Coordinates of C-alpha atoms and ligand atoms in Angstrom, one line a residue:
M273 CA -2.6 -27.2 -8.0
V274 CA -1.5 -25.3 -11.1
G275 CA -1.8 -21.6 -10.8
I276 CA -3.0 -19.1 -13.5
K277 CA -0.1 -17.4 -15.2
A278 CA -0.3 -13.9 -13.7
E279 CA 1.7 -11.0 -12.4
P280 CA 3.5 -10.6 -10.0
F281 CA 3.4 -14.4 -9.7
A282 CA 1.0 -17.3 -10.5
F283 CA -2.5 -16.9 -9.1
P284 CA -3.2 -19.8 -6.8
V285 CA -6.6 -20.7 -8.3
R286 CA -9.2 -22.9 -6.6
H287 CA -11.7 -23.5 -9.3
D288 CA -14.5 -24.5 -6.9
E289 CA -14.2 -21.1 -5.1
L290 CA -13.8 -18.9 -8.2
A291 CA -16.3 -16.4 -9.6
L292 CA -16.2 -13.7 -12.3
I293 CA -17.3 -10.1 -11.5
V294 CA -18.3 -8.0 -14.5
I295 CA -18.3 -4.4 -13.3
D296 CA -20.7 -1.8 -14.8
M297 CA -20.6 -2.7 -18.5
Q298 CA -23.5 -0.3 -18.9
R299 CA -24.7 1.8 -21.8
D300 CA -24.3 4.9 -19.7
F301 CA -20.5 4.3 -19.6
A302 CA -20.1 3.0 -23.2
E303 CA -22.5 4.9 -25.5
P304 CA -22.8 8.5 -26.6
G305 CA -25.4 10.4 -24.6
G306 CA -24.6 8.5 -21.4
F307 CA -22.9 9.5 -18.1
G308 CA -19.4 8.8 -19.3
A309 CA -19.8 10.9 -22.4
S310 CA -21.5 13.7 -20.4
L311 CA -18.2 14.0 -18.5
G312 CA -16.4 14.6 -21.8
N313 CA -14.9 11.1 -22.2
D314 CA -14.2 9.2 -25.4
V315 CA -16.5 6.3 -24.8
S316 CA -15.3 4.3 -27.8
R317 CA -12.4 3.0 -25.6
I318 CA -15.0 1.2 -23.5
T319 CA -16.8 -0.6 -26.4
R320 CA -13.4 -1.9 -27.7
I321 CA -13.1 -4.4 -24.8
V322 CA -16.6 -5.9 -25.3
P323 CA -15.2 -9.0 -27.3
D324 CA -12.7 -9.8 -24.5
V325 CA -15.3 -9.4 -21.8
K326 CA -17.7 -11.5 -23.8
R327 CA -15.3 -14.4 -24.2
L328 CA -14.4 -14.3 -20.5
I329 CA -18.0 -14.5 -19.5
Q330 CA -18.6 -17.3 -22.0
G331 CA -15.6 -19.2 -20.5
F332 CA -17.0 -19.0 -17.0
R333 CA -20.5 -20.0 -18.2
N334 CA -19.0 -23.0 -20.1
A335 CA -17.1 -24.0 -17.0
G336 CA -20.2 -23.7 -14.8
L337 CA -18.6 -21.0 -12.7
P338 CA -20.6 -18.1 -11.3
V339 CA -20.8 -14.8 -13.3
I340 CA -21.9 -11.8 -11.3
H341 CA -22.8 -8.5 -13.0
T342 CA -22.8 -5.1 -11.3
M343 CA -24.5 -1.9 -12.3
E344 CA -23.8 1.5 -10.9
C345 CA -27.2 3.1 -10.5
H346 CA -29.6 4.9 -8.1
R347 CA -33.2 4.8 -7.0
P348 CA -35.6 7.0 -9.0
D349 CA -36.2 9.2 -5.9
L350 CA -32.4 9.7 -5.6
S351 CA -32.6 8.8 -1.9
D352 CA -29.3 6.8 -2.3
L353 CA -27.5 9.5 -4.1
P354 CA -25.4 11.8 -1.8
P355 CA -25.3 15.4 -3.0
A356 CA -21.5 15.2 -2.9
K357 CA -21.7 12.5 -5.7
R358 CA -24.4 14.3 -7.7
D359 CA -22.5 17.5 -7.7
R360 CA -19.1 16.1 -8.7
G361 CA -17.4 16.3 -12.0
N362 CA -19.4 19.1 -13.6
P363 CA -21.0 16.9 -16.2
S364 CA -23.3 18.3 -18.9
L365 CA -25.9 15.8 -17.5
R366 CA -26.0 14.9 -13.8
I367 CA -27.1 11.6 -12.3
G368 CA -30.9 11.6 -12.4
D369 CA -31.2 14.1 -15.2
E370 CA -33.2 13.1 -18.3
G371 CA -30.8 12.3 -21.2
P372 CA -31.2 10.7 -24.6
M373 CA -31.2 7.2 -23.0
G374 CA -33.5 8.1 -20.2
R375 CA -32.6 9.3 -16.7
I376 CA -28.8 9.1 -16.2
L377 CA -27.7 6.1 -14.0
I378 CA -31.2 5.5 -12.6
S379 CA -32.3 1.9 -12.0
G380 CA -34.5 0.6 -14.8
E381 CA -33.7 3.3 -17.3
P382 CA -32.5 2.2 -20.9
G383 CA -29.1 3.9 -20.5
T384 CA -28.5 2.1 -17.2
A385 CA -28.8 -1.3 -18.8
I386 CA -25.9 -3.6 -19.4
L387 CA -24.7 -3.7 -23.1
A388 CA -26.9 -6.1 -25.0
E389 CA -23.8 -8.2 -26.1
L390 CA -22.9 -8.8 -22.4
A391 CA -26.4 -9.2 -21.0
P392 CA -26.8 -11.5 -18.0
V393 CA -28.5 -14.8 -18.7
K394 CA -31.0 -16.6 -16.4
G395 CA -29.5 -17.5 -13.1
E396 CA -26.7 -14.9 -13.1
I397 CA -26.7 -12.4 -10.3
I398 CA -27.0 -8.7 -10.9
I399 CA -25.9 -6.3 -8.2
E400 CA -27.2 -2.7 -8.4
K401 CA -24.8 -0.5 -6.5
P402 CA -25.0 3.2 -5.5
G403 CA -21.3 3.5 -4.9
K404 CA -18.1 2.9 -6.9
G405 CA -17.3 -0.2 -4.8
A406 CA -19.7 -3.1 -5.3
F407 CA -19.6 -4.1 -1.6
Y408 CA -20.9 -0.8 -0.3
A409 CA -24.7 -0.9 0.4
T410 CA -25.3 -4.1 -1.6
E411 CA -25.9 -7.8 -1.0
L412 CA -22.6 -8.8 -2.7
G413 CA -20.8 -10.0 0.4
A414 CA -23.8 -12.2 1.4
V415 CA -24.1 -13.6 -2.1
L416 CA -20.4 -14.6 -2.2
R417 CA -20.5 -16.2 1.2
Q418 CA -23.6 -18.2 0.3
K419 CA -21.9 -19.5 -2.8
G420 CA -18.6 -20.3 -1.0
I421 CA -16.6 -18.0 -3.2
S422 CA -13.2 -16.8 -2.0
Q423 CA -11.5 -15.9 -5.3
L424 CA -12.7 -13.2 -7.8
V425 CA -11.7 -12.5 -11.4
F426 CA -12.5 -8.9 -12.3
S427 CA -13.5 -7.3 -15.6
G428 CA -15.4 -4.2 -16.6
V429 CA -15.1 -0.4 -16.3
T430 CA -13.6 1.8 -15.4
T431 CA -10.3 0.2 -14.3
E432 CA -9.2 2.9 -11.8
V433 CA -12.7 3.8 -10.5
C434 CA -15.3 1.1 -9.9
V435 CA -13.1 -1.9 -10.8
Q436 CA -10.2 -0.9 -8.6
T437 CA -12.5 0.3 -5.7
T438 CA -14.3 -3.1 -5.7
M439 CA -11.0 -5.0 -5.9
R440 CA -9.7 -3.1 -2.9
E441 CA -12.9 -3.7 -1.0
A442 CA -12.7 -7.4 -1.8
N443 CA -9.0 -7.6 -0.9
D444 CA -9.7 -6.1 2.5
R445 CA -12.5 -8.7 3.0
G446 CA -10.0 -11.5 2.4
Y447 CA -10.8 -12.4 -1.2
E448 CA -8.0 -13.2 -3.6
C449 CA -8.5 -10.9 -6.6
L450 CA -7.3 -11.3 -10.2
L451 CA -7.8 -8.5 -12.8
A452 CA -8.3 -9.6 -16.4
E453 CA -6.2 -7.1 -18.3
E454 CA -7.8 -7.0 -21.7
A455 CA -11.3 -7.2 -20.2
T456 CA -11.0 -3.9 -18.3
E457 CA -10.7 -0.3 -19.6
S458 CA -10.5 3.3 -18.6
Y459 CA -11.2 6.5 -20.5
F460 CA -7.6 7.3 -19.7
P461 CA -5.0 4.7 -20.9
E462 CA -2.4 6.0 -18.4
F463 CA -4.9 5.4 -15.5
K464 CA -5.4 1.8 -16.6
A465 CA -1.7 1.2 -16.8
A466 CA -1.2 2.8 -13.4
A467 CA -4.0 0.8 -11.8
I468 CA -2.5 -2.5 -13.2
A469 CA 0.9 -1.5 -11.8
M470 CA -0.5 -0.5 -8.4
I471 CA -2.6 -3.7 -8.0
R472 CA 0.3 -6.1 -8.6
A473 CA 3.1 -4.0 -6.9
Q474 CA 4.7 -5.0 -3.6
G475 CA 4.0 -8.8 -4.0
A476 CA 0.3 -8.5 -5.1
I477 CA -0.6 -6.0 -2.4
V478 CA -4.2 -5.8 -3.6
G479 CA -4.3 -8.5 -6.2
W480 CA -2.9 -10.1 -9.4
T481 CA -3.4 -9.3 -13.1
A482 CA -3.5 -11.8 -15.9
H483 CA -4.3 -12.1 -19.6
V484 CA -7.7 -13.2 -20.6
D485 CA -6.2 -16.2 -22.6
D486 CA -4.4 -17.5 -19.5
I487 CA -7.5 -17.2 -17.3
L488 CA -9.6 -19.0 -20.0
E489 CA -7.0 -21.8 -20.4
S490 CA -7.1 -22.4 -16.6
I491 CA -10.9 -22.8 -16.5
A492 CA -11.4 -24.7 -19.8
Ligands
C5J723 C1 -17.4 5.7 -12.9 C2 -17.4 3.3 -13.0 N1 -16.2 5.8 -13.5 N2 -18.2 2.3 -13.2 N3 -18.0 4.5 -12.7 O1 -18.0 6.7 -12.5 O2 -16.2 3.2 -13.0

Protein backbone atom coordinates (compact mmCIF):
# COMPACT_ATOMS: atom_id res chain seq x y z
CA MET A 1 0.00 0.00 0.00
CA VAL A 2 1.36 3.40 -0.99
CA GLY A 3 0.13 6.21 1.22
CA ILE A 4 -0.92 9.69 0.14
CA LYS A 5 1.87 12.23 0.65
CA ALA A 6 0.61 14.14 3.70
CA GLU A 7 1.56 15.81 6.97
CA PRO A 8 2.67 14.78 9.54
CA PHE A 9 3.30 11.52 7.64
CA ALA A 10 1.85 9.57 4.72
CA PHE A 11 -1.90 8.93 4.91
CA PRO A 12 -2.43 5.13 4.89
CA VAL A 13 -5.10 5.18 2.20
CA ARG A 14 -7.48 2.27 1.51
CA HIS A 15 -9.21 3.31 -1.67
CA ASP A 16 -12.18 0.99 -1.23
CA GLU A 17 -13.00 2.63 2.13
CA LEU A 18 -12.45 6.26 1.10
CA ALA A 19 -15.04 9.04 0.60
CA LEU A 20 -14.91 12.80 0.03
CA ILE A 21 -16.90 15.13 2.29
CA VAL A 22 -17.59 18.62 0.94
CA ILE A 23 -18.64 20.81 3.83
CA ASP A 24 -21.13 23.67 3.39
CA MET A 25 -20.05 25.13 0.03
CA GLN A 26 -23.28 27.15 0.14
CA ARG A 27 -24.22 30.53 -1.29
CA ASP A 28 -24.95 31.73 2.26
CA PHE A 29 -21.24 31.42 3.11
CA ALA A 30 -19.79 32.50 -0.24
CA GLU A 31 -21.96 35.26 -1.67
CA PRO A 32 -22.75 38.85 -0.68
CA GLY A 33 -26.09 39.03 1.13
CA GLY A 34 -25.68 35.65 2.82
CA PHE A 35 -25.00 34.58 6.40
CA GLY A 36 -21.20 34.88 6.17
CA ALA A 37 -21.41 38.41 4.79
CA SER A 38 -23.99 39.38 7.43
CA LEU A 39 -21.36 38.63 10.08
CA GLY A 40 -19.05 41.16 8.42
CA ASN A 41 -16.80 38.65 6.64
CA ASP A 42 -14.99 39.00 3.30
CA VAL A 43 -16.75 36.22 1.39
CA SER A 44 -14.46 36.46 -1.66
CA ARG A 45 -11.97 34.29 0.26
CA ILE A 46 -14.46 31.43 0.02
CA THR A 47 -15.14 31.65 -3.72
CA ARG A 48 -11.39 31.51 -4.42
CA ILE A 49 -11.22 27.81 -3.43
CA VAL A 50 -14.04 26.76 -5.78
CA PRO A 51 -11.69 25.56 -8.60
CA ASP A 52 -9.73 23.33 -6.18
CA VAL A 53 -12.89 21.92 -4.58
CA LYS A 54 -14.26 21.27 -8.05
CA ARG A 55 -11.25 19.30 -9.26
CA LEU A 56 -11.21 17.28 -6.03
CA ILE A 57 -14.89 16.40 -6.51
CA GLN A 58 -14.24 15.52 -10.15
CA GLY A 59 -11.31 13.29 -9.18
CA PHE A 60 -13.50 11.33 -6.74
CA ARG A 61 -16.29 11.07 -9.33
CA ASN A 62 -13.83 9.84 -11.98
CA ALA A 63 -12.49 7.24 -9.54
CA GLY A 64 -16.02 6.06 -8.70
CA LEU A 65 -15.54 7.03 -5.04
CA PRO A 66 -18.38 8.49 -2.92
CA VAL A 67 -18.85 12.27 -2.72
CA ILE A 68 -20.95 13.49 0.20
CA HIS A 69 -22.09 17.11 0.44
CA THR A 70 -23.22 18.82 3.62
CA MET A 71 -25.36 21.92 4.06
CA GLU A 72 -25.73 23.88 7.28
CA CYS A 73 -29.42 24.71 7.49
CA HIS A 74 -32.53 24.63 9.60
CA ARG A 75 -36.20 23.73 9.32
CA PRO A 76 -38.49 26.59 8.23
CA ASP A 77 -40.21 26.53 11.65
CA LEU A 78 -36.78 26.88 13.34
CA SER A 79 -37.58 23.93 15.64
CA ASP A 80 -33.99 22.67 15.22
CA LEU A 81 -32.39 26.08 15.90
CA PRO A 82 -31.43 26.58 19.55
CA PRO A 83 -31.86 30.20 20.69
CA ALA A 84 -28.19 30.15 21.74
CA LYS A 85 -27.24 29.63 18.07
CA ARG A 86 -29.69 32.15 16.64
CA ASP A 87 -28.59 34.86 19.08
CA ARG A 88 -24.85 34.40 18.58
CA GLY A 89 -22.55 36.64 16.56
CA ASN A 90 -24.68 39.78 16.36
CA PRO A 91 -25.13 39.44 12.59
CA SER A 92 -27.09 42.04 10.62
CA LEU A 93 -29.29 39.15 9.50
CA ARG A 94 -30.03 36.23 11.82
CA ILE A 95 -30.70 32.62 10.83
CA GLY A 96 -34.30 32.47 9.60
CA ASP A 97 -34.51 36.17 8.68
CA GLU A 98 -35.48 37.18 5.14
CA GLY A 99 -32.41 38.27 3.18
CA PRO A 100 -31.65 39.03 -0.47
CA MET A 101 -31.30 35.26 -1.19
CA GLY A 102 -34.33 34.16 0.82
CA ARG A 103 -34.43 33.16 4.47
CA ILE A 104 -30.92 32.82 5.91
CA LEU A 105 -29.73 29.18 6.30
CA ILE A 106 -33.21 27.70 5.94
CA SER A 107 -33.65 24.42 4.07
CA GLY A 108 -34.86 24.93 0.50
CA GLU A 109 -34.10 28.66 0.28
CA PRO A 110 -31.98 29.95 -2.65
CA GLY A 111 -29.16 31.19 -0.41
CA THR A 112 -28.90 27.85 1.34
CA ALA A 113 -28.12 26.05 -1.94
CA ILE A 114 -24.72 24.66 -2.78
CA LEU A 115 -22.79 26.85 -5.27
CA ALA A 116 -23.85 25.96 -8.82
CA GLU A 117 -20.27 25.06 -9.89
CA LEU A 118 -20.12 22.44 -7.11
CA ALA A 119 -23.69 21.15 -7.30
CA PRO A 120 -24.18 17.50 -6.37
CA VAL A 121 -24.91 15.12 -9.23
CA LYS A 122 -27.45 12.29 -9.24
CA GLY A 123 -26.60 9.64 -6.67
CA GLU A 124 -24.49 11.85 -4.42
CA ILE A 125 -25.57 12.17 -0.82
CA ILE A 126 -26.55 15.52 0.66
CA ILE A 127 -26.59 15.84 4.44
CA GLU A 128 -28.56 18.76 5.87
CA LYS A 129 -27.15 19.56 9.29
CA PRO A 130 -28.40 21.91 12.00
CA GLY A 131 -25.05 22.02 13.80
CA LYS A 132 -21.47 22.83 12.93
CA GLY A 133 -20.53 19.15 13.02
CA ALA A 134 -22.03 16.92 10.32
CA PHE A 135 -22.58 13.92 12.63
CA TYR A 136 -24.82 15.78 15.09
CA ALA A 137 -28.54 15.12 14.44
CA THR A 138 -27.96 13.71 10.94
CA GLU A 139 -27.85 10.35 9.17
CA LEU A 140 -24.16 10.73 8.22
CA GLY A 141 -22.87 7.98 10.52
CA ALA A 142 -25.44 5.49 9.19
CA VAL A 143 -24.66 6.42 5.57
CA LEU A 144 -20.92 5.87 6.06
CA ARG A 145 -21.47 2.56 7.85
CA GLN A 146 -23.76 1.37 5.07
CA LYS A 147 -21.12 2.23 2.45
CA GLY A 148 -18.25 0.65 4.40
CA ILE A 149 -16.36 3.95 4.60
CA SER A 150 -13.61 4.29 7.22
CA GLN A 151 -11.48 7.09 5.72
CA LEU A 152 -12.64 10.62 4.92
CA VAL A 153 -11.10 13.38 2.82
CA PHE A 154 -12.40 16.79 3.92
CA SER A 155 -12.94 19.96 1.91
CA GLY A 156 -15.19 23.01 2.26
CA VAL A 157 -15.81 25.84 4.69
CA THR A 158 -15.02 27.15 7.11
CA THR A 159 -11.81 25.37 8.07
CA GLU A 160 -11.92 26.11 11.78
CA VAL A 161 -15.69 25.87 12.29
CA CYS A 162 -17.71 23.26 10.38
CA VAL A 163 -14.78 21.45 8.76
CA GLN A 164 -12.74 21.09 11.91
CA THR A 165 -15.78 20.27 14.07
CA THR A 166 -16.78 17.49 11.68
CA MET A 167 -13.22 16.17 11.44
CA ARG A 168 -13.02 15.96 15.21
CA GLU A 169 -16.41 14.24 15.42
CA ALA A 170 -15.22 11.76 12.77
CA ASN A 171 -11.88 11.19 14.47
CA ASP A 172 -13.63 10.33 17.74
CA ARG A 173 -15.81 7.85 15.85
CA GLY A 174 -12.73 6.04 14.53
CA TYR A 175 -12.51 7.48 11.01
CA GLU A 176 -9.12 8.38 9.54
CA CYS A 177 -9.41 11.97 8.35
CA LEU A 178 -7.42 13.88 5.74
CA LEU A 179 -7.91 17.61 5.11
CA ALA A 180 -7.35 18.85 1.53
CA GLU A 181 -5.43 22.07 2.18
CA GLU A 182 -6.25 24.11 -0.95
CA ALA A 183 -9.88 22.96 -0.92
CA THR A 184 -10.77 24.47 2.44
CA GLU A 185 -10.94 28.11 3.53
CA SER A 186 -11.70 30.42 6.40
CA TYR A 187 -12.68 34.08 6.50
CA PHE A 188 -9.53 34.41 8.64
CA PRO A 189 -6.28 33.15 7.06
CA GLU A 190 -4.66 32.81 10.47
CA PHE A 191 -7.49 30.53 11.65
CA LYS A 192 -7.03 28.26 8.62
CA ALA A 193 -3.29 28.06 9.28
CA ALA A 194 -3.90 27.34 12.97
CA ALA A 195 -6.48 24.64 12.22
CA ILE A 196 -4.09 22.91 9.83
CA ALA A 197 -1.31 23.04 12.42
CA MET A 198 -3.61 21.71 15.17
CA ILE A 199 -5.00 18.86 13.09
CA ARG A 200 -1.61 17.40 12.18
CA ALA A 201 0.18 18.16 15.47
CA GLN A 202 1.18 15.47 17.97
CA GLY A 203 1.43 12.69 15.38
CA ALA A 204 -1.85 13.42 13.52
CA ILE A 205 -3.84 13.78 16.74
CA VAL A 206 -7.08 14.52 14.86
CA GLY A 207 -5.98 13.82 11.28
CA TRP A 208 -3.68 14.48 8.36
CA THR A 209 -3.44 17.32 5.84
CA ALA A 210 -2.40 17.00 2.18
CA HIS A 211 -2.27 18.96 -1.05
CA VAL A 212 -5.11 18.45 -3.53
CA ASP A 213 -2.61 17.35 -6.23
CA ASP A 214 -1.26 14.56 -4.02
CA ILE A 215 -4.76 13.33 -3.16
CA LEU A 216 -5.78 13.36 -6.82
CA GLU A 217 -2.61 11.52 -7.87
CA SER A 218 -3.40 8.74 -5.38
CA ILE A 219 -6.96 8.15 -6.63
CA ALA A 220 -6.26 8.59 -10.38
C1 LIG B 1 -20.07 28.69 10.04
C2 LIG B 1 -19.52 26.79 8.68
N1 LIG B 1 -18.84 29.19 10.00
N2 LIG B 1 -19.99 26.09 7.67
N3 LIG B 1 -20.41 27.59 9.34
O1 LIG B 1 -20.94 29.25 10.69
O2 LIG B 1 -18.34 26.79 8.96
